[in-house]
Coordinates of C-alpha atoms and ligand atoms in Angstrom, one line a residue:
M1 CA 97.0 109.1 104.4
S2 CA 94.7 106.2 104.9
G3 CA 95.6 103.5 107.4
L4 CA 98.1 100.7 107.0
P5 CA 96.7 97.3 105.9
Q6 CA 96.3 94.8 108.7
V7 CA 98.9 92.1 108.7
A8 CA 98.1 88.7 110.2
V9 CA 99.8 85.3 110.4
V10 CA 97.7 82.3 109.2
T11 CA 98.4 78.6 109.5
E12 CA 96.6 77.2 106.4
E13 CA 98.5 75.8 103.5
P14 CA 99.0 78.4 100.8
S15 CA 96.4 76.7 98.5
S16 CA 93.7 77.1 101.1
I17 CA 94.2 80.8 101.9
A18 CA 91.1 82.7 100.8
C19 CA 92.4 85.9 99.3
D20 CA 92.2 88.1 96.2
A21 CA 95.8 87.4 95.3
L22 CA 98.3 84.9 96.7
I23 CA 101.9 86.0 96.3
V24 CA 104.4 83.2 95.6
G25 CA 108.0 83.5 94.3
A26 CA 110.1 82.1 91.5
F27 CA 113.9 82.0 91.0
S28 CA 115.4 82.5 87.6
E29 CA 117.6 79.7 86.3
G30 CA 119.1 78.9 82.9
G31 CA 117.1 81.5 81.1
S32 CA 113.8 80.4 82.6
F33 CA 112.0 80.2 86.0
V34 CA 111.8 77.6 88.7
L35 CA 108.9 77.3 91.1
E36 CA 109.7 75.9 94.5
G37 CA 107.9 75.5 97.9
P38 CA 104.5 77.2 97.9
G39 CA 104.7 78.1 94.2
A40 CA 105.4 74.5 93.3
A41 CA 102.6 73.3 95.5
I42 CA 100.1 75.7 93.9
D43 CA 101.3 74.7 90.4
E44 CA 100.6 71.1 91.4
A45 CA 97.2 71.9 92.7
L46 CA 96.4 73.6 89.4
S47 CA 97.7 70.6 87.4
N48 CA 100.7 72.6 86.0
D49 CA 98.4 75.3 84.6
L50 CA 100.5 77.9 86.4
S51 CA 103.9 76.9 85.0
D52 CA 102.3 76.4 81.5
Y53 CA 101.0 79.9 81.6
L54 CA 104.3 81.4 82.9
R55 CA 106.2 79.6 80.2
A56 CA 103.8 80.7 77.5
S57 CA 104.1 84.3 78.7
G58 CA 107.9 84.2 78.5
F59 CA 108.2 84.8 82.3
K60 CA 111.9 84.6 83.3
A61 CA 111.6 85.5 87.0
G62 CA 113.9 88.5 86.8
A63 CA 114.1 90.3 90.2
G64 CA 111.0 92.3 90.7
D65 CA 109.1 90.9 87.7
L66 CA 105.4 90.0 88.5
L67 CA 102.9 87.9 86.6
L68 CA 99.3 87.7 87.7
V69 CA 97.4 84.5 86.9
S70 CA 93.8 83.9 87.7
A71 CA 93.6 80.7 89.7
G72 CA 91.3 77.7 89.2
D73 CA 88.9 76.2 91.7
S74 CA 91.5 73.9 93.2
V75 CA 93.1 76.8 95.2
A76 CA 91.2 79.2 97.5
A77 CA 92.9 82.4 96.1
E78 CA 91.2 84.3 93.3
A79 CA 94.6 84.8 91.6
V80 CA 98.2 83.9 92.0
A81 CA 100.9 86.6 91.8
V82 CA 104.2 85.1 90.9
V83 CA 107.1 87.4 91.9
G84 CA 110.4 87.0 90.1
L85 CA 113.4 86.9 92.5
G86 CA 116.3 86.6 90.1
P87 CA 119.0 84.0 90.7
R88 CA 118.7 82.0 93.9
D89 CA 122.2 82.9 95.2
K90 CA 121.4 86.7 95.0
A91 CA 118.0 86.5 96.6
D92 CA 118.4 87.9 100.1
A93 CA 116.0 89.8 102.5
T94 CA 116.8 93.1 100.9
L95 CA 116.0 91.8 97.4
L96 CA 112.7 90.3 98.7
R97 CA 111.8 93.6 100.4
R98 CA 112.3 95.4 97.1
A99 CA 110.4 92.8 95.1
A100 CA 107.5 92.8 97.6
G101 CA 107.4 96.6 97.4
S102 CA 107.0 96.5 93.6
A103 CA 104.5 93.7 93.9
A104 CA 102.3 95.6 96.3
R105 CA 102.0 98.5 93.9
R106 CA 100.7 96.2 91.2
L107 CA 98.1 94.7 93.6
V108 CA 96.6 97.8 95.1
E109 CA 93.3 97.1 93.5
R110 CA 92.8 94.0 95.6
S111 CA 91.6 94.0 99.2
T112 CA 93.1 90.8 100.7
L113 CA 96.6 89.5 99.8
G114 CA 97.9 86.1 100.8
V115 CA 101.7 85.9 101.1
A116 CA 104.0 82.8 100.7
V117 CA 107.0 84.3 98.8
H118 CA 109.0 84.7 102.0
Q119 CA 109.1 80.9 102.5
L120 CA 111.8 80.7 99.7
V121 CA 114.4 82.7 101.6
S122 CA 114.8 81.9 105.2
G123 CA 114.4 84.8 107.6
S124 CA 112.9 87.1 105.0
G125 CA 109.3 87.3 106.5
Y126 CA 110.0 90.6 108.2
A127 CA 111.5 92.2 105.0
V128 CA 108.6 91.0 102.8
A129 CA 106.0 92.4 105.3
E130 CA 107.9 95.7 105.4
G131 CA 108.2 95.8 101.6
L132 CA 104.5 95.1 101.1
L133 CA 103.5 97.8 103.6
L134 CA 105.9 100.4 102.2
G135 CA 104.9 99.6 98.6
T136 CA 101.2 100.4 99.3
Y137 CA 101.9 103.9 100.6
R138 CA 100.2 106.7 98.8
F139 CA 100.0 110.4 99.6
T140 CA 96.5 111.5 98.5
G141 CA 95.7 114.3 100.9
Y142 CA 95.3 116.8 98.1
K143 CA 93.6 114.8 95.4
S144 CA 89.9 115.5 94.8
E145 CA 89.5 111.9 93.6
P146 CA 92.2 110.0 95.6
K147 CA 93.4 106.7 94.2
T148 CA 94.1 105.0 97.5
S149 CA 95.3 101.4 97.9
K150 CA 92.5 99.0 98.4
I151 CA 94.6 96.5 100.3
Q152 CA 93.2 96.0 103.7
H153 CA 94.5 92.6 104.8
I154 CA 97.8 90.9 104.3
L155 CA 97.7 87.2 105.4
F156 CA 101.1 85.7 106.0
T157 CA 101.6 81.9 105.8
G158 CA 103.3 80.6 108.9
D159 CA 105.9 83.1 110.0
D160 CA 107.1 84.6 113.2
G161 CA 104.2 86.8 114.5
S162 CA 106.4 89.2 116.5
A163 CA 108.6 90.0 113.4
I164 CA 105.4 90.8 111.5
D165 CA 104.3 93.2 114.3
R166 CA 107.6 94.9 114.2
A167 CA 107.3 95.4 110.4
G168 CA 104.0 97.1 111.0
I169 CA 105.5 99.5 113.5
V170 CA 108.5 100.4 111.4
A171 CA 106.4 100.7 108.2
E172 CA 104.0 103.0 110.0
A173 CA 106.9 105.2 111.2
T174 CA 108.1 105.3 107.6
W175 CA 104.7 106.3 106.4
L176 CA 104.7 109.1 108.9
A177 CA 108.1 110.3 107.7
R178 CA 106.9 110.2 104.0
D179 CA 103.7 112.1 104.9
L180 CA 105.7 114.8 106.6
V181 CA 108.0 115.1 103.5
N182 CA 105.1 115.1 101.1
E183 CA 103.1 117.8 102.9
P184 CA 103.4 121.2 101.1
A185 CA 105.6 123.7 103.0
S186 CA 102.6 126.1 103.1
T187 CA 100.9 123.8 105.6
L188 CA 104.0 122.1 107.1
T189 CA 105.5 125.2 108.7
P190 CA 108.0 124.9 111.5
E191 CA 105.1 125.3 113.9
A192 CA 103.1 122.6 112.2
L193 CA 106.0 120.2 112.2
A194 CA 106.4 120.8 115.9
Q195 CA 102.7 120.1 116.4
R196 CA 103.0 116.9 114.4
A197 CA 106.0 115.8 116.6
K198 CA 104.0 116.5 119.7
E199 CA 100.9 114.6 118.5
S200 CA 103.2 111.7 117.4
G201 CA 104.7 111.7 120.9
E202 CA 101.4 111.5 122.6
V203 CA 100.3 108.5 120.5
A204 CA 103.6 106.6 120.4
G205 CA 104.7 107.4 123.9
F206 CA 107.7 109.8 123.9
E207 CA 108.1 113.2 125.5
C208 CA 108.1 116.3 123.3
T209 CA 109.0 119.9 124.2
V210 CA 109.0 122.7 121.8
W211 CA 110.8 126.0 122.1
D212 CA 109.4 129.1 120.3
E213 CA 111.5 131.9 118.8
T214 CA 111.9 133.6 122.2
E215 CA 113.2 130.5 123.9
I216 CA 115.5 129.8 120.9
E217 CA 117.0 133.3 121.3
A218 CA 117.3 133.0 125.1
N219 CA 119.2 129.8 124.6
G220 CA 121.7 131.2 122.2
F221 CA 120.7 129.4 119.0
G222 CA 122.0 132.1 116.7
G223 CA 122.3 129.8 113.7
L224 CA 118.7 128.8 113.8
L225 CA 117.5 132.4 114.5
G226 CA 119.7 133.7 111.7
V227 CA 118.3 131.3 109.1
A228 CA 114.8 132.0 110.3
Q229 CA 114.9 135.7 110.3
G230 CA 113.9 136.1 106.6
S231 CA 110.7 134.2 107.1
S232 CA 107.3 135.3 108.4
N233 CA 106.8 131.8 109.8
P234 CA 108.8 131.6 113.1
P235 CA 111.3 128.8 113.9
R236 CA 110.8 126.1 116.4
F237 CA 113.3 123.9 118.3
I238 CA 111.7 120.4 118.8
Q239 CA 113.1 118.3 121.6
M240 CA 112.0 114.7 122.0
R241 CA 112.9 112.1 124.6
Y242 CA 112.3 108.4 125.1
A243 CA 113.8 106.3 127.9
G244 CA 113.4 102.6 128.4
S245 CA 112.6 101.7 132.0
N246 CA 116.1 100.7 133.2
A247 CA 118.1 102.6 130.6
T248 CA 121.7 103.3 131.4
K249 CA 122.9 104.2 127.9
K250 CA 122.1 107.5 126.3
I251 CA 122.3 108.5 122.6
A252 CA 121.1 111.5 120.6
L253 CA 119.5 112.0 117.2
V254 CA 119.4 115.3 115.3
G255 CA 117.4 116.0 112.2
K256 CA 117.5 119.0 109.8
G257 CA 114.1 120.5 109.7
V258 CA 114.1 123.2 106.9
T259 CA 110.5 123.1 106.0
F260 CA 111.3 125.0 102.8
D261 CA 114.7 125.9 101.4
S262 CA 114.4 128.7 98.8
G263 CA 118.2 129.4 99.3
G264 CA 117.4 132.7 101.0
L265 CA 119.1 135.7 99.4
S266 CA 121.5 133.2 97.7
L267 CA 118.3 132.2 95.9
K268 CA 118.0 128.8 94.2
D269 CA 116.8 128.7 90.6
A270 CA 113.3 127.4 89.9
A271 CA 114.3 123.9 89.0
N272 CA 116.4 123.4 92.1
M273 CA 113.7 124.9 94.3
E274 CA 110.9 122.7 93.1
T275 CA 111.4 119.9 95.6
M276 CA 112.7 121.9 98.5
K277 CA 109.7 121.1 100.8
T278 CA 111.8 117.9 101.1
D279 CA 114.5 119.8 103.1
M280 CA 113.0 118.6 106.4
G281 CA 113.6 114.9 105.4
G282 CA 116.1 114.5 108.3
A283 CA 113.6 115.8 110.8
A284 CA 110.9 113.4 109.3
A285 CA 113.3 110.5 109.7
V286 CA 114.1 111.3 113.3
I287 CA 110.4 111.9 114.3
G288 CA 109.4 108.7 112.5
A289 CA 112.2 106.7 114.1
M290 CA 111.1 108.1 117.6
T291 CA 107.6 106.8 117.1
A292 CA 108.9 103.3 116.3
I293 CA 111.4 103.4 119.1
A294 CA 108.8 104.4 121.6
R295 CA 106.6 101.6 120.5
L296 CA 109.3 99.0 120.4
K297 CA 110.6 100.1 123.9
P298 CA 114.4 99.3 123.7
N299 CA 116.3 99.7 126.9
I300 CA 118.1 102.9 126.2
E301 CA 117.5 106.7 126.5
V302 CA 117.1 108.5 123.2
L303 CA 117.2 112.3 122.9
A304 CA 116.1 113.7 119.6
Y305 CA 116.4 117.3 118.4
V306 CA 115.0 119.1 115.4
P307 CA 115.8 122.7 114.5
A308 CA 112.9 123.7 112.4
T309 CA 112.8 126.8 110.1
E310 CA 112.1 128.1 106.7
N311 CA 114.9 129.6 104.6
M312 CA 113.4 132.6 102.8
P313 CA 114.6 135.8 101.1
S314 CA 113.2 139.1 102.4
G315 CA 114.1 142.5 103.7
T316 CA 114.8 140.9 107.1
A317 CA 116.7 137.9 105.7
I318 CA 120.3 137.1 106.6
R319 CA 122.8 138.5 104.1
P320 CA 126.0 137.1 102.7
G321 CA 128.8 138.5 105.0
D322 CA 126.7 138.5 108.1
V323 CA 128.1 136.7 111.2
L324 CA 126.1 134.5 113.5
E325 CA 126.9 133.2 117.0
H326 CA 125.9 129.6 117.7
R327 CA 125.0 127.8 120.9
G328 CA 128.3 127.5 122.8
G329 CA 129.8 130.7 121.4
K330 CA 131.4 129.7 118.1
T331 CA 130.8 132.2 115.3
T332 CA 130.1 131.7 111.6
E333 CA 130.5 134.1 108.7
V334 CA 127.6 133.3 106.3
L335 CA 128.9 133.6 102.8
N336 CA 126.1 131.6 101.1
T337 CA 122.7 131.7 102.6
D338 CA 121.8 128.5 100.8
A339 CA 124.2 126.6 103.0
E340 CA 121.7 127.0 105.8
G341 CA 121.4 123.4 107.1
R342 CA 124.8 123.4 108.7
L343 CA 124.0 126.7 110.4
I344 CA 120.9 125.3 112.2
L345 CA 122.5 121.9 112.8
A346 CA 125.5 123.6 114.5
D347 CA 123.2 124.8 117.3
A348 CA 121.5 121.5 117.7
L349 CA 124.7 119.5 117.7
A350 CA 126.3 121.8 120.3
Y351 CA 123.2 121.4 122.4
A352 CA 123.1 117.7 122.0
T353 CA 126.8 117.5 123.0
E354 CA 125.9 119.3 126.3
Q355 CA 123.6 116.4 127.2
E356 CA 126.7 114.1 127.2
P357 CA 125.3 111.2 125.1
E358 CA 127.6 108.4 124.1
A359 CA 126.8 108.9 120.4
I360 CA 125.1 111.5 118.2
V361 CA 123.7 110.7 114.8
D362 CA 122.4 113.5 112.6
V363 CA 120.3 113.1 109.5
A364 CA 120.1 115.9 106.9
T365 CA 119.3 116.7 103.3
L366 CA 122.5 118.7 103.5
T367 CA 124.2 118.9 100.1
G368 CA 123.6 118.7 96.4
S369 CA 127.2 117.4 96.3
I370 CA 126.3 114.1 97.9
M371 CA 123.9 113.5 95.0
V372 CA 126.7 114.1 92.5
A373 CA 128.8 111.6 94.4
L374 CA 126.3 108.8 95.2
G375 CA 123.2 109.5 93.0
K376 CA 119.6 109.5 94.2
K377 CA 119.4 106.2 96.0
A378 CA 122.2 106.2 98.5
T379 CA 123.0 107.9 101.8
G380 CA 126.4 109.4 102.6
L381 CA 127.7 108.3 106.0
F382 CA 130.4 110.5 107.6
S383 CA 131.7 109.7 111.1
N384 CA 134.5 110.5 113.5
D385 CA 134.3 107.0 115.0
D386 CA 135.0 103.6 113.3
A387 CA 132.9 101.6 115.7
L388 CA 129.9 103.8 115.1
T389 CA 130.5 103.6 111.3
G390 CA 130.4 99.8 111.5
E391 CA 127.2 99.8 113.6
L392 CA 125.5 102.1 111.1
Q393 CA 126.7 100.2 108.1
Q394 CA 125.3 97.0 109.7
A395 CA 122.0 98.7 110.6
S396 CA 121.6 100.1 107.1
E397 CA 122.4 96.7 105.5
A398 CA 119.8 94.9 107.6
A399 CA 117.3 97.7 106.8
G400 CA 118.0 97.4 103.1
E401 CA 118.9 101.1 102.9
P402 CA 122.1 101.7 100.8
F403 CA 124.7 103.7 102.8
W404 CA 128.2 104.6 101.6
H405 CA 131.0 105.5 103.9
M406 CA 132.4 109.0 102.9
P407 CA 135.7 110.6 104.1
L408 CA 136.2 113.5 106.5
Y409 CA 139.5 114.7 105.1
D410 CA 141.2 117.0 107.6
A411 CA 143.1 118.6 104.7
Y412 CA 139.9 120.3 103.6
R413 CA 139.1 121.8 107.0
K414 CA 141.0 125.0 106.3
E415 CA 138.6 125.9 103.5
L416 CA 136.2 126.8 106.3
D417 CA 138.6 129.3 107.9
S418 CA 137.1 132.8 107.9
E419 CA 138.8 136.2 107.9
V420 CA 136.2 137.6 110.3
A421 CA 134.7 134.8 112.3
D422 CA 135.6 131.3 113.7
L423 CA 134.3 129.6 110.5
K424 CA 132.7 130.4 107.2
N425 CA 129.8 128.3 106.0
V426 CA 131.1 127.4 102.6
G427 CA 134.4 126.2 101.1
S428 CA 135.2 125.4 97.5
R429 CA 132.7 123.4 95.4
W430 CA 134.9 120.3 95.3
G431 CA 134.1 117.8 98.0
G432 CA 131.1 119.8 99.1
A433 CA 129.5 117.0 101.1
T434 CA 132.8 116.4 103.0
I435 CA 133.3 120.1 103.7
A436 CA 129.7 120.4 105.0
A437 CA 130.4 117.4 107.3
L438 CA 133.6 119.0 108.5
F439 CA 131.7 122.1 109.4
L440 CA 129.2 120.0 111.5
R441 CA 132.1 118.2 113.2
E442 CA 133.3 121.5 114.7
F443 CA 130.1 121.5 116.9
V444 CA 130.3 118.0 118.3
G445 CA 132.3 117.2 121.5
E446 CA 135.6 115.5 120.7
D447 CA 134.9 112.6 123.1
I448 CA 131.5 111.8 121.5
A449 CA 131.1 109.3 118.7
W450 CA 129.2 111.2 116.0
A451 CA 127.9 110.3 112.5
H452 CA 126.3 112.4 109.9
L453 CA 123.9 111.0 107.3
D454 CA 123.5 113.1 104.2
I455 CA 120.2 112.0 102.7
A456 CA 119.9 114.8 100.1
G457 CA 119.5 112.3 97.3
A458 CA 117.7 109.4 99.0
A459 CA 115.0 111.4 100.8
R460 CA 112.9 111.8 97.7
A461 CA 112.2 109.3 94.9
E462 CA 111.7 110.7 91.4
S463 CA 109.5 107.7 90.5
D464 CA 108.3 104.5 92.2
Y465 CA 111.1 102.0 92.7
D466 CA 111.5 99.0 95.0
E467 CA 109.7 99.6 98.3
N468 CA 109.7 103.4 97.6
T469 CA 106.8 105.4 96.1
K470 CA 107.4 108.6 94.2
G471 CA 108.0 111.5 96.7
G472 CA 109.2 111.2 100.2
T473 CA 110.9 107.9 101.0
G474 CA 111.3 108.1 104.7
V475 CA 114.9 107.0 104.3
A476 CA 116.9 106.5 107.5
V477 CA 113.9 105.6 109.7
R478 CA 114.6 101.9 109.3
T479 CA 118.3 102.3 109.9
L480 CA 117.9 104.5 112.9
V481 CA 115.5 102.1 114.5
N482 CA 117.9 99.1 113.9
W483 CA 120.8 101.1 115.2
V484 CA 119.1 102.3 118.4
E485 CA 117.8 98.7 119.1
G486 CA 121.3 97.4 118.6
R487 CA 122.8 99.9 121.0
A488 CA 120.2 99.1 123.7
G489 CA 121.3 97.1 126.7
Ligands
BES1 N1 118.9 121.7 101.0 C1 120.1 121.9 100.2 C2 120.7 120.6 99.7 C3 119.9 119.7 98.8 C4 120.1 119.9 97.4 C5 119.0 118.8 99.2 C6 119.3 119.1 96.5 C7 118.2 118.1 98.4 C8 118.4 118.2 97.0 C9 121.1 122.6 101.0 O1 120.7 123.5 101.9 C10 121.9 123.4 100.0 O2 121.4 124.2 99.3 N2 123.2 123.2 99.9 C11 124.1 123.8 99.0 C12 125.4 124.2 99.7 C13 126.3 125.0 98.9 C14 125.7 126.4 98.8 C15 127.6 125.1 99.7 C16 124.4 122.9 97.9 O3 124.5 121.7 98.1 O4 124.4 123.3 96.7
ZN2 ZN1 120.1 125.4 101.1
ZN3 ZN1 118.8 123.0 102.7

């Protein structure tokens, strides 16, 4: 990864900002476009050349459309980038974040961008900055001739400077999460993930302690040990902590850190295994969120836990029918070794419960079933607490990350009854995401508000869209940061 572009606030009129491309917006109306605010001012400075060109090109200002026009001498910018925002009544901060993300990808060849589009929708400066920064992300670590973004400076016309700083912090955290997801599993082993968490903690300012396999065993994390036993790369349990100076509230985050999920002896087929380096997307979101939280310094204590392991088949691998004992003493009969996420999260949730936080949120690429239900762009939200559900829905909406509230039907709980142990790790195929969530619920204290975010679909983008680039999306970083800040006193 190369560094993020620098974002600065400037006070000049849009027409006097010296940049390679000035981004203005246009709404669609009556089958055509309307320029307002900065866009209208630029058009006037160019004696209507801009609107003439847009009209001649058939530009209709559909959401995310972009037309680049070279600018004449009467404006300081080299070119004007007109971003379509769709109809005015639908253009909110989320839409602008998405449009800005698409625009950034089209402008990566330029070094300085001027930005005025946010002036059309009040309070959208933060979202536009975030969209631009997220849209320029590229993972190029393994290209011999990397095509990196050339954008170095983003100049914002008159907006709130602190909101822009926050966008930089949250975007950088999301870049980190994407980098972790995009890194091949051969290099991002559990040990390497732990090392990255430690380094991030040193830079951002949170504590990080890592248990090796001996400490994991001594602490009774039988789920994590069991999943790890088929791999030659040993597991790690990563513990992070941030505390604001006068914090009285305490919450906990948990992220699934399966650095590669082959399925184990219940081996996946080739097509389903292709993207399984993504199976630590929950861990990436939690580590990314911790970096932003530590930099934003909300007044709250945040504990974060990542059980990290590979899931591999071998002569030492866990077998279908084996029984594991989790932290806290509950036992699970493993009938499908590919349902490994819940086995390692069980230990982490039981351990998080022991710390007596007010709320626990776990993030996991847990089930293919959630992708069947919600597709590839939405996160499934399960919770035992209505207030927490509301908080997370609000946080995700503000973040522009689509979440959908999913049910925890008690009637399905009996599918997890086992003949030989307290639980088995799979039920029937139907409602698989709910059944997985019901399994997790067994390990959370009854008096603790808990939510589970199934990001199996949203953690990876199959192609560029909106503020996302193909590959790891860093989904849930933004929502977690919003939620933690909202909880702080
Ligand atoms: N890591 C997978 C879930 C997954 C699937 C994530 C596709 C991202 C994309 C998880 O460990 C898994 O394999 N779950 C099984 C559970 C089943 C065996 C009960 C699944 O969903 O098929
Ligand atoms: Zn699996
Ligand atoms: Zn998995």
